mmCIF file of C-alpha atoms in Angstrom:
data_model
loop_
_atom_site.group_PDB
_atom_site.id
_atom_site.type_symbol
_atom_site.label_atom_id
_atom_site.label_comp_id
_atom_site.label_asym_id
_atom_site.label_seq_id
_atom_site.Cartn_x
_atom_site.Cartn_y
_atom_site.Cartn_z
ATOM 1 C CA PRO A 1 38.268 107.201 29.736
ATOM 2 C CA ARG A 2 39.638 110.769 30.009
ATOM 3 C CA SER A 3 40.275 112.643 26.922
ATOM 4 C CA ASP A 4 42.560 115.532 25.762
ATOM 5 C CA CYS A 5 40.858 119.077 26.052
ATOM 6 C CA ILE A 6 40.892 119.482 22.227
ATOM 7 C CA ALA A 7 39.007 116.703 21.398
ATOM 8 C CA ALA A 8 36.438 117.427 24.742
ATOM 9 C CA GLU A 9 35.894 120.367 22.774
ATOM 10 C CA GLN A 10 35.086 119.903 19.696
ATOM 11 C CA LEU A 11 32.378 117.091 20.476
ATOM 12 C CA CYS A 12 30.984 119.640 23.294
ATOM 13 C CA LEU A 13 30.749 122.312 20.145
ATOM 14 C CA SER A 14 28.855 119.624 18.899
ATOM 15 C CA ASP A 15 26.174 119.431 21.230
ATOM 16 C CA SER A 16 23.747 122.998 20.935
ATOM 17 C CA THR A 17 23.396 122.503 24.645
ATOM 18 C CA CYS A 18 26.866 122.038 25.919
ATOM 19 C CA ASN A 19 28.034 124.582 23.012
ATOM 20 C CA ALA A 20 25.545 127.203 24.991
ATOM 21 C CA THR A 21 27.022 126.510 28.248
ATOM 22 C CA TYR A 22 30.624 126.420 27.015
ATOM 23 C CA ARG A 23 30.139 129.823 25.190
ATOM 24 C CA ILE A 24 29.009 131.475 28.316
ATOM 25 C CA LEU A 25 32.238 129.958 30.404
ATOM 26 C CA GLU A 26 34.663 131.375 27.342
ATOM 27 C CA ASN A 27 32.714 134.954 28.207
ATOM 28 C CA CYS A 28 33.418 134.173 32.163
ATOM 29 C CA ALA A 29 37.358 133.100 31.039
ATOM 30 C CA LEU A 30 37.921 136.239 29.200
ATOM 31 C CA ALA A 31 36.560 138.445 31.937
ATOM 32 C CA LYS A 32 39.034 137.039 34.425
ATOM 33 C CA THR A 33 42.009 137.006 31.885
ATOM 34 C CA ARG A 34 41.364 140.995 31.463
ATOM 35 C CA PHE A 35 41.074 141.302 35.334
ATOM 36 C CA LEU A 36 37.263 142.703 35.272
ATOM 37 C CA PRO A 37 35.134 142.442 37.965
ATOM 38 C CA LEU A 38 32.319 140.194 37.871
ATOM 39 C CA ASP A 39 29.183 141.201 39.397
ATOM 40 C CA HIS A 40 27.062 139.089 41.821
ATOM 41 C CA ASP A 41 24.838 137.933 39.159
ATOM 42 C CA SER A 42 27.502 137.373 36.439
ATOM 43 C CA ARG A 43 29.727 135.138 39.089
ATOM 44 C CA VAL A 44 26.642 132.976 40.029
ATOM 45 C CA ARG A 45 25.968 132.307 36.158
ATOM 46 C CA CYS A 46 29.896 131.643 35.359
ATOM 47 C CA LEU A 47 29.270 128.589 38.463
ATOM 48 C CA ASN A 48 25.982 127.014 37.075
ATOM 49 C CA ALA A 49 27.293 126.966 33.888
ATOM 50 C CA GLU A 50 30.515 125.365 35.124
ATOM 51 C CA LEU A 51 27.776 122.780 37.408
ATOM 52 C CA ASP A 52 26.041 122.487 34.334
ATOM 53 C CA LEU A 53 29.026 120.501 32.247
ATOM 54 C CA GLY A 54 28.300 117.718 35.116
ATOM 55 C CA ASN A 55 29.855 115.081 33.813
ATOM 56 C CA SER A 56 30.626 116.068 30.190
ATOM 57 C CA SER A 57 34.196 115.140 29.089
ATOM 58 C CA LEU A 58 35.175 118.852 29.494
ATOM 59 C CA LEU A 59 34.994 118.963 32.989
ATOM 60 C CA HIS A 60 37.679 115.595 33.450
ATOM 61 C CA CYS A 61 39.908 116.290 29.871
ATOM 62 C CA LYS A 62 43.863 116.731 30.724
ATOM 63 C CA CYS A 63 46.416 117.876 28.488
ATOM 64 C CA HIS A 64 50.120 116.505 28.083
ATOM 65 C CA ARG A 65 53.110 118.436 28.099
ATOM 66 C CA ARG A 66 54.666 117.194 24.657
ATOM 67 C CA MET A 67 51.398 117.502 22.614
ATOM 68 C CA LYS A 68 50.874 120.071 19.792
ATOM 69 C CA ARG A 69 48.749 122.851 20.157
ATOM 70 C CA GLN A 70 49.640 122.775 23.787
ATOM 71 C CA GLU A 71 48.368 126.514 24.525
ATOM 72 C CA HIS A 72 44.914 125.391 22.868
ATOM 73 C CA CYS A 73 44.364 122.797 25.142
ATOM 74 C CA LEU A 74 45.423 124.634 28.018
ATOM 75 C CA ARG A 75 43.127 127.689 27.086
ATOM 76 C CA VAL A 76 40.116 124.956 27.103
ATOM 77 C CA PHE A 77 41.002 123.527 30.385
ATOM 78 C CA TRP A 78 41.175 127.082 31.632
ATOM 79 C CA THR A 79 38.019 127.943 30.237
ATOM 80 C CA VAL A 80 36.085 125.159 32.293
ATOM 81 C CA HIS A 81 38.143 125.719 35.290
ATOM 82 C CA SER A 82 38.108 129.512 35.364
ATOM 83 C CA SER A 83 36.476 129.380 38.808
ATOM 84 C CA MET A 84 39.637 127.864 40.690
ATOM 85 C CA THR A 85 41.303 130.774 40.230
ATOM 86 C CA ASP A 86 39.381 132.870 42.607
ATOM 87 C CA GLY A 87 40.980 134.924 45.065
ATOM 88 C CA TYR A 88 44.573 133.443 45.864
ATOM 89 C CA PHE A 89 46.879 131.908 43.644
ATOM 90 C CA ASN A 90 46.637 127.935 44.979
ATOM 91 C CA LEU A 91 45.528 126.662 41.232
ATOM 92 C CA GLU A 92 44.472 123.103 43.145
ATOM 93 C CA THR A 93 44.942 120.982 40.610
ATOM 94 C CA SER A 94 47.009 120.477 37.152
ATOM 95 C CA PRO A 95 46.111 120.105 33.867
ATOM 96 C CA TYR A 96 48.486 117.882 32.421
ATOM 97 C CA GLU A 97 48.121 114.301 32.861
ATOM 98 C CA ASN A 98 50.077 112.396 35.507
ATOM 99 C CA LEU A 99 53.542 111.503 34.739
ATOM 100 C CA ALA A 100 53.107 107.326 35.424
ATOM 101 C CA ASN A 101 49.903 107.911 32.035
ATOM 102 C CA GLU A 102 52.884 109.910 30.119
ATOM 103 C CA GLU A 103 54.671 107.371 27.985
ATOM 104 C CA HIS A 104 58.412 106.820 28.335
ATOM 105 C CA TRP A 105 60.657 107.253 25.557
ATOM 106 C CA LYS A 106 63.400 104.543 24.974
ATOM 107 C CA THR A 107 66.824 106.688 25.142
ATOM 108 C CA ASP A 108 70.111 106.355 23.384
ATOM 109 C CA TYR A 109 71.573 108.311 26.088
ATOM 110 C CA ASN A 110 73.575 105.308 27.819
ATOM 111 C CA LYS A 111 75.019 104.267 24.503
ATOM 112 C CA LEU A 112 75.762 107.573 23.799
ATOM 113 C CA ALA A 113 77.934 108.194 27.198
ATOM 114 C CA ALA A 114 79.441 104.630 26.623
ATOM 115 C CA LEU A 115 80.917 106.012 23.719
ATOM 116 C CA LEU A 116 81.926 109.270 24.861
ATOM 117 C CA SER A 117 83.936 107.161 27.525
ATOM 118 C CA GLY A 118 85.636 104.936 24.913
ATOM 119 C CA LYS A 119 86.513 107.923 23.176
ATOM 120 C CA ASP A 120 90.262 109.387 23.480
ATOM 121 C CA CYS A 121 90.215 110.775 26.842
ATOM 122 C CA SER A 122 92.408 113.931 26.150
ATOM 123 C CA GLN A 123 89.440 115.438 24.346
ATOM 124 C CA LEU A 124 87.610 115.373 27.276
ATOM 125 C CA ALA A 125 89.540 116.397 29.990
ATOM 126 C CA GLY A 126 87.307 117.346 32.882
ATOM 127 C CA ASP A 127 84.565 115.117 32.579
ATOM 128 C CA ALA A 128 85.665 112.843 35.387
ATOM 129 C CA THR A 129 85.284 116.206 37.612
ATOM 130 C CA ASN A 130 82.718 118.293 35.838
ATOM 131 C CA PRO A 131 79.318 116.070 35.384
ATOM 132 C CA CYS A 132 77.806 118.911 33.813
ATOM 133 C CA LEU A 133 80.620 119.129 31.092
ATOM 134 C CA LYS A 134 80.112 115.311 30.177
ATOM 135 C CA ALA A 135 76.236 115.767 30.457
ATOM 136 C CA THR A 136 76.891 118.433 27.676
ATOM 137 C CA HIS A 137 79.289 115.937 25.660
ATOM 138 C CA VAL A 138 76.457 113.369 25.592
ATOM 139 C CA CYS A 139 74.122 115.622 24.445
ATOM 140 C CA ASN A 140 76.060 116.839 21.932
ATOM 141 C CA LEU A 141 76.151 113.301 20.640
ATOM 142 C CA SER A 142 72.049 113.025 20.324
ATOM 143 C CA LYS A 143 71.192 115.200 17.097
ATOM 144 C CA LYS A 144 67.730 116.760 18.479
ATOM 145 C CA CYS A 145 69.713 117.118 21.750
ATOM 146 C CA VAL A 146 72.701 119.633 20.329
ATOM 147 C CA ARG A 147 70.402 120.765 17.831
ATOM 148 C CA LEU A 148 67.675 122.343 20.485
ATOM 149 C CA ARG A 149 70.338 123.414 22.921
ATOM 150 C CA THR A 150 72.186 124.967 19.933
ATOM 151 C CA ASP A 151 68.713 126.829 19.363
ATOM 152 C CA TYR A 152 67.875 127.921 22.834
ATOM 153 C CA ALA A 153 71.619 129.248 23.717
ATOM 154 C CA SER A 154 71.698 131.197 20.301
ATOM 155 C CA ILE A 155 68.925 133.228 21.061
ATOM 156 C CA CYS A 156 69.272 133.582 24.712
ATOM 157 C CA THR A 157 72.862 134.905 24.236
ATOM 158 C CA LYS A 158 71.595 137.771 21.651
ATOM 159 C CA GLY A 159 72.375 141.201 22.754
ATOM 160 C CA ALA A 160 74.423 139.976 25.362
ATOM 161 C CA GLY A 161 77.512 142.118 26.212
ATOM 162 C CA SER A 162 75.934 145.291 24.001
ATOM 163 C CA GLU A 163 73.618 147.957 25.138
ATOM 164 C CA ASP A 164 71.073 145.566 23.460
ATOM 165 C CA THR A 165 68.585 143.205 25.870
ATOM 166 C CA CYS A 166 67.910 139.742 24.545
ATOM 167 C CA ASP A 167 64.450 138.953 23.208
ATOM 168 C CA ARG A 168 63.171 137.106 26.489
ATOM 169 C CA ARG A 169 59.976 136.004 25.533
ATOM 170 C CA LYS A 170 61.948 133.827 22.543
ATOM 171 C CA CYS A 171 64.531 132.528 24.891
ATOM 172 C CA HIS A 172 61.636 131.493 27.099
ATOM 173 C CA ARG A 173 60.361 129.562 24.240
ATOM 174 C CA GLY A 174 63.795 128.114 23.029
ATOM 175 C CA LEU A 175 63.878 126.819 26.675
ATOM 176 C CA ARG A 176 60.770 125.430 27.029
ATOM 177 C CA ASN A 177 61.376 123.906 23.700
ATOM 178 C CA PHE A 178 64.403 122.302 24.805
ATOM 179 C CA PHE A 179 62.828 120.722 27.729
ATOM 180 C CA GLU A 180 59.657 119.573 26.235
ATOM 181 C CA LYS A 181 61.374 118.154 22.870
ATOM 182 C CA VAL A 182 64.425 116.293 24.376
ATOM 183 C CA PRO A 183 64.032 113.204 26.338
ATOM 184 C CA GLU A 184 64.006 113.626 30.277
ATOM 185 C CA ASP A 185 67.397 111.539 30.235
ATOM 186 C CA PHE A 186 69.335 114.182 28.689
ATOM 187 C CA THR A 187 67.838 117.337 30.277
ATOM 188 C CA LYS A 188 67.921 115.918 33.631
ATOM 189 C CA ARG A 189 71.325 115.443 33.662
ATOM 190 C CA ILE A 190 72.221 118.522 32.182
ATOM 191 C CA LEU A 191 70.270 120.610 35.006
ATOM 192 C CA PHE A 192 70.687 118.449 37.809
ATOM 193 C CA CYS A 193 74.419 117.388 37.469
ATOM 194 C CA PRO A 194 75.981 116.838 41.041
ATOM 195 C CA CYS A 195 79.274 118.967 41.399
ATOM 196 C CA GLN A 196 81.781 119.263 43.799
ATOM 197 C CA ASP A 197 83.660 122.397 42.497
ATOM 198 C CA GLU A 198 82.223 126.122 41.989
ATOM 199 C CA LEU A 199 83.725 125.488 38.351
ATOM 200 C CA CYS A 200 80.854 122.921 37.688
ATOM 201 C CA GLY A 201 78.796 124.790 39.415
ATOM 202 C CA GLU A 202 78.951 127.449 37.385
ATOM 203 C CA ARG A 203 78.660 125.757 34.095
ATOM 204 C CA ARG A 204 75.156 124.422 35.903
ATOM 205 C CA ARG A 205 73.556 127.593 36.625
ATOM 206 C CA LYS A 206 74.289 129.125 33.503
ATOM 207 C CA THR A 207 72.635 126.199 31.782
ATOM 208 C CA ILE A 208 69.165 128.210 31.299
ATOM 209 C CA VAL A 209 71.423 131.171 30.171
ATOM 210 C CA PRO A 210 70.246 133.094 33.353
ATOM 211 C CA ASP A 211 71.583 136.919 32.053
ATOM 212 C CA CYS A 212 68.287 136.664 29.479
ATOM 213 C CA SER A 213 65.476 134.066 31.067
ATOM 214 C CA PHE A 214 66.238 134.443 34.290
ATOM 215 C CA GLN A 215 67.905 137.651 35.321
ATOM 216 C CA TYR A 216 66.236 141.319 35.210
ATOM 217 C CA ASN A 217 68.513 144.687 35.505
ATOM 218 C CA THR A 218 66.434 144.741 39.595
ATOM 219 C CA LYS A 219 64.372 142.318 41.030
ATOM 220 C CA PRO A 220 60.846 142.593 40.351
ATOM 221 C CA ASN A 221 58.365 142.045 43.393
ATOM 222 C CA CYS A 222 57.447 138.608 43.450
ATOM 223 C CA LEU A 223 53.646 139.443 43.318
ATOM 224 C CA TRP A 224 54.631 141.344 39.912
ATOM 225 C CA LEU A 225 56.005 137.683 38.761
ATOM 226 C CA LEU A 226 52.761 136.025 39.570
ATOM 227 C CA ASP A 227 50.572 138.102 37.918
ATOM 228 C CA SER A 228 52.763 137.674 34.860
ATOM 229 C CA CYS A 229 52.374 134.213 34.862
ATOM 230 C CA LEU A 230 48.649 134.134 35.380
ATOM 231 C CA GLU A 231 48.182 136.176 32.482
ATOM 232 C CA ASP A 232 49.703 133.196 29.893
ATOM 233 C CA HIS A 233 48.131 130.137 29.724
ATOM 234 C CA ILE A 234 51.382 128.223 29.523
ATOM 235 C CA CYS A 235 52.540 129.395 33.055
ATOM 236 C CA LYS A 236 49.198 129.240 34.708
ATOM 237 C CA SER A 237 49.538 125.639 34.021
ATOM 238 C CA ARG A 238 53.079 124.949 34.805
ATOM 239 C CA LEU A 239 52.757 126.446 37.952
ATOM 240 C CA ALA A 240 49.088 124.367 38.913
ATOM 241 C CA ASP A 241 51.739 121.612 37.818
ATOM 242 C CA PHE A 242 54.421 122.516 40.154
ATOM 243 C CA GLN A 243 52.259 123.222 43.372
ATOM 244 C CA GLN A 244 50.649 119.999 43.146
ATOM 245 C CA ASN A 245 53.875 118.183 42.399
ATOM 246 C CA CYS A 246 55.983 120.152 45.190
ATOM 247 C CA GLN A 247 53.571 120.919 47.897
ATOM 248 C CA PRO A 248 55.621 120.023 50.975
ATOM 249 C CA ALA A 249 54.177 118.107 53.900
ATOM 250 C CA ASP A 250 56.144 118.554 57.070
ATOM 251 C CA MET A 251 54.793 115.341 58.420
ATOM 252 C CA SER A 252 55.818 113.064 55.916
ATOM 253 C CA PRO A 253 59.522 111.476 55.601
ATOM 254 C CA ASP A 254 60.241 112.895 52.212
ATOM 255 C CA GLY A 255 58.590 116.559 52.866
ATOM 256 C CA CYS A 256 56.523 115.955 49.519
ATOM 257 C CA SER A 257 52.487 115.425 49.250
ATOM 258 C CA GLN A 258 52.412 113.226 46.654
ATOM 259 C CA HIS A 259 55.541 111.047 47.222
ATOM 260 C CA ASN A 260 56.908 111.538 44.102
ATOM 261 C CA HIS A 261 60.649 113.418 43.097
ATOM 262 C CA ALA A 262 60.203 112.504 39.424
ATOM 263 C CA ALA A 263 56.902 114.109 38.871
ATOM 264 C CA CYS A 264 58.468 117.307 41.050
ATOM 265 C CA LEU A 265 61.530 117.351 39.221
ATOM 266 C CA GLN A 266 59.540 117.184 35.915
ATOM 267 C CA ALA A 267 56.830 119.984 37.578
ATOM 268 C CA TYR A 268 60.511 121.961 38.575
ATOM 269 C CA MET A 269 61.804 122.016 34.603
ATOM 270 C CA GLY A 270 58.446 122.896 33.566
ATOM 271 C CA MET A 271 58.761 126.041 35.368
ATOM 272 C CA ILE A 272 61.826 126.945 33.099
ATOM 273 C CA GLY A 273 61.394 129.374 30.297
ATOM 274 C CA THR A 274 57.866 131.216 32.086
ATOM 275 C CA PRO A 275 57.577 133.982 33.200
ATOM 276 C CA MET A 276 58.115 132.347 36.786
ATOM 277 C CA THR A 277 61.473 130.633 35.704
ATOM 278 C CA PRO A 278 63.579 129.798 38.462
ATOM 279 C CA ASN A 279 67.483 128.724 38.934
ATOM 280 C CA TYR A 280 70.478 128.157 41.248
ATOM 281 C CA VAL A 281 71.433 131.312 43.273
ATOM 282 C CA SER A 282 75.027 130.573 42.956
ATOM 283 C CA ASN A 283 77.705 128.563 42.280
ATOM 284 C CA SER A 284 78.329 126.788 45.179
ATOM 285 C CA SER A 285 74.758 125.435 46.316
ATOM 286 C CA VAL A 286 71.763 123.416 44.739
ATOM 287 C CA GLU A 287 69.712 126.099 46.052
ATOM 288 C CA VAL A 288 67.277 127.480 44.070
ATOM 289 C CA SER A 289 64.843 130.220 43.750
ATOM 290 C CA LEU A 290 63.315 132.743 41.616
ATOM 291 C CA TRP A 291 64.749 136.383 40.668
ATOM 292 C CA CYS A 292 62.035 138.606 42.888
ATOM 293 C CA THR A 293 62.476 140.017 45.961
ATOM 294 C CA CYS A 294 59.265 141.041 48.467
ATOM 295 C CA GLU A 295 60.578 144.388 50.020
ATOM 296 C CA SER A 296 58.138 146.809 49.718
ATOM 297 C CA SER A 297 54.790 143.730 49.281
ATOM 298 C CA GLY A 298 52.748 146.211 52.147
ATOM 299 C CA ASN A 299 49.544 143.823 53.232
ATOM 300 C CA GLN A 300 50.633 141.285 50.842
ATOM 301 C CA LYS A 301 53.684 140.626 52.701
ATOM 302 C CA GLU A 302 52.399 137.186 53.435
ATOM 303 C CA LYS A 303 51.307 135.949 50.287
ATOM 304 C CA CYS A 304 54.315 137.138 48.441
ATOM 305 C CA ASP A 305 56.742 135.178 51.009
ATOM 306 C CA GLN A 306 54.896 132.148 50.028
ATOM 307 C CA ILE A 307 55.426 132.344 46.737
ATOM 308 C CA LEU A 308 59.285 133.288 47.110
ATOM 309 C CA GLY A 309 58.951 130.348 49.564
ATOM 310 C CA MET A 310 58.219 127.804 47.356
ATOM 311 C CA PHE A 311 61.502 127.669 45.763
ATOM 312 C CA GLU A 312 63.460 128.804 48.666
ATOM 313 C CA SER A 313 62.501 126.717 51.729
ATOM 314 C CA ASN A 314 60.224 123.773 49.860
ATOM 315 C CA LYS A 315 62.006 120.869 51.355
ATOM 316 C CA CYS A 316 59.345 118.775 48.750
ATOM 317 C CA LEU A 317 62.052 119.845 45.925
#
């Protein structure tokens, strides 16, 4: 059975041969993180160390999106698979366990929604025309949903309207907490609520407090955004997951190579709260994008367009 990477690491460290191989890979991964160029011999040594792991449980381990010590688990995964990130940004494989293998929570969303519709309607004027408002009201009836939503909203709005800037890192952590710890019944409905008018669309676009989590004063180049993502184990992992599950396929009727829209939407939500946080581009459409530009990309314009295109013109998503 496939083990999680923390358990696999412990098993490896207790075996002297595996331990020695793993230490070589740690040095290889460290050099990559610091963008230190490896000479030919070092590259060969790194690749041989990866091959030496053979059928070790380390080579086949995965992580869970909602696990404790997730960052540690992902660090182990990328230590063992550091050769995957050579050159181009195609990360090939997701470090996360498949959606189907993760347990689904029984949630009380429908029960709370029914409770809500039984309440005095004058309290909830606008719910019928604004599904985003309704999803928020249902969230407010769940202790966990309202607590984690309030948490990130208060962090992400600090400094708004004054000269202080918000703490983007803390805001991102709060958003990741919300999307990881609250059941998807709640988070998906809040983020993907269907809108017929701009008022609803504005509420949907502002779900993630874009002034703090999404927008900078000026749009950075998308390659800069990618670099900051690849330096971060969580962002790099979410990007690999997104690339795997939202890979477009022109010949496929549904536009997806994996034919699994639920996994693609989950992977998209996983990008929120990372340096490559996406969002809706306006109040009147469901188009999404990264907050970045490909102007002044020089001879890397094609690569930059591909990064932006994963969100802007991805049929699967």
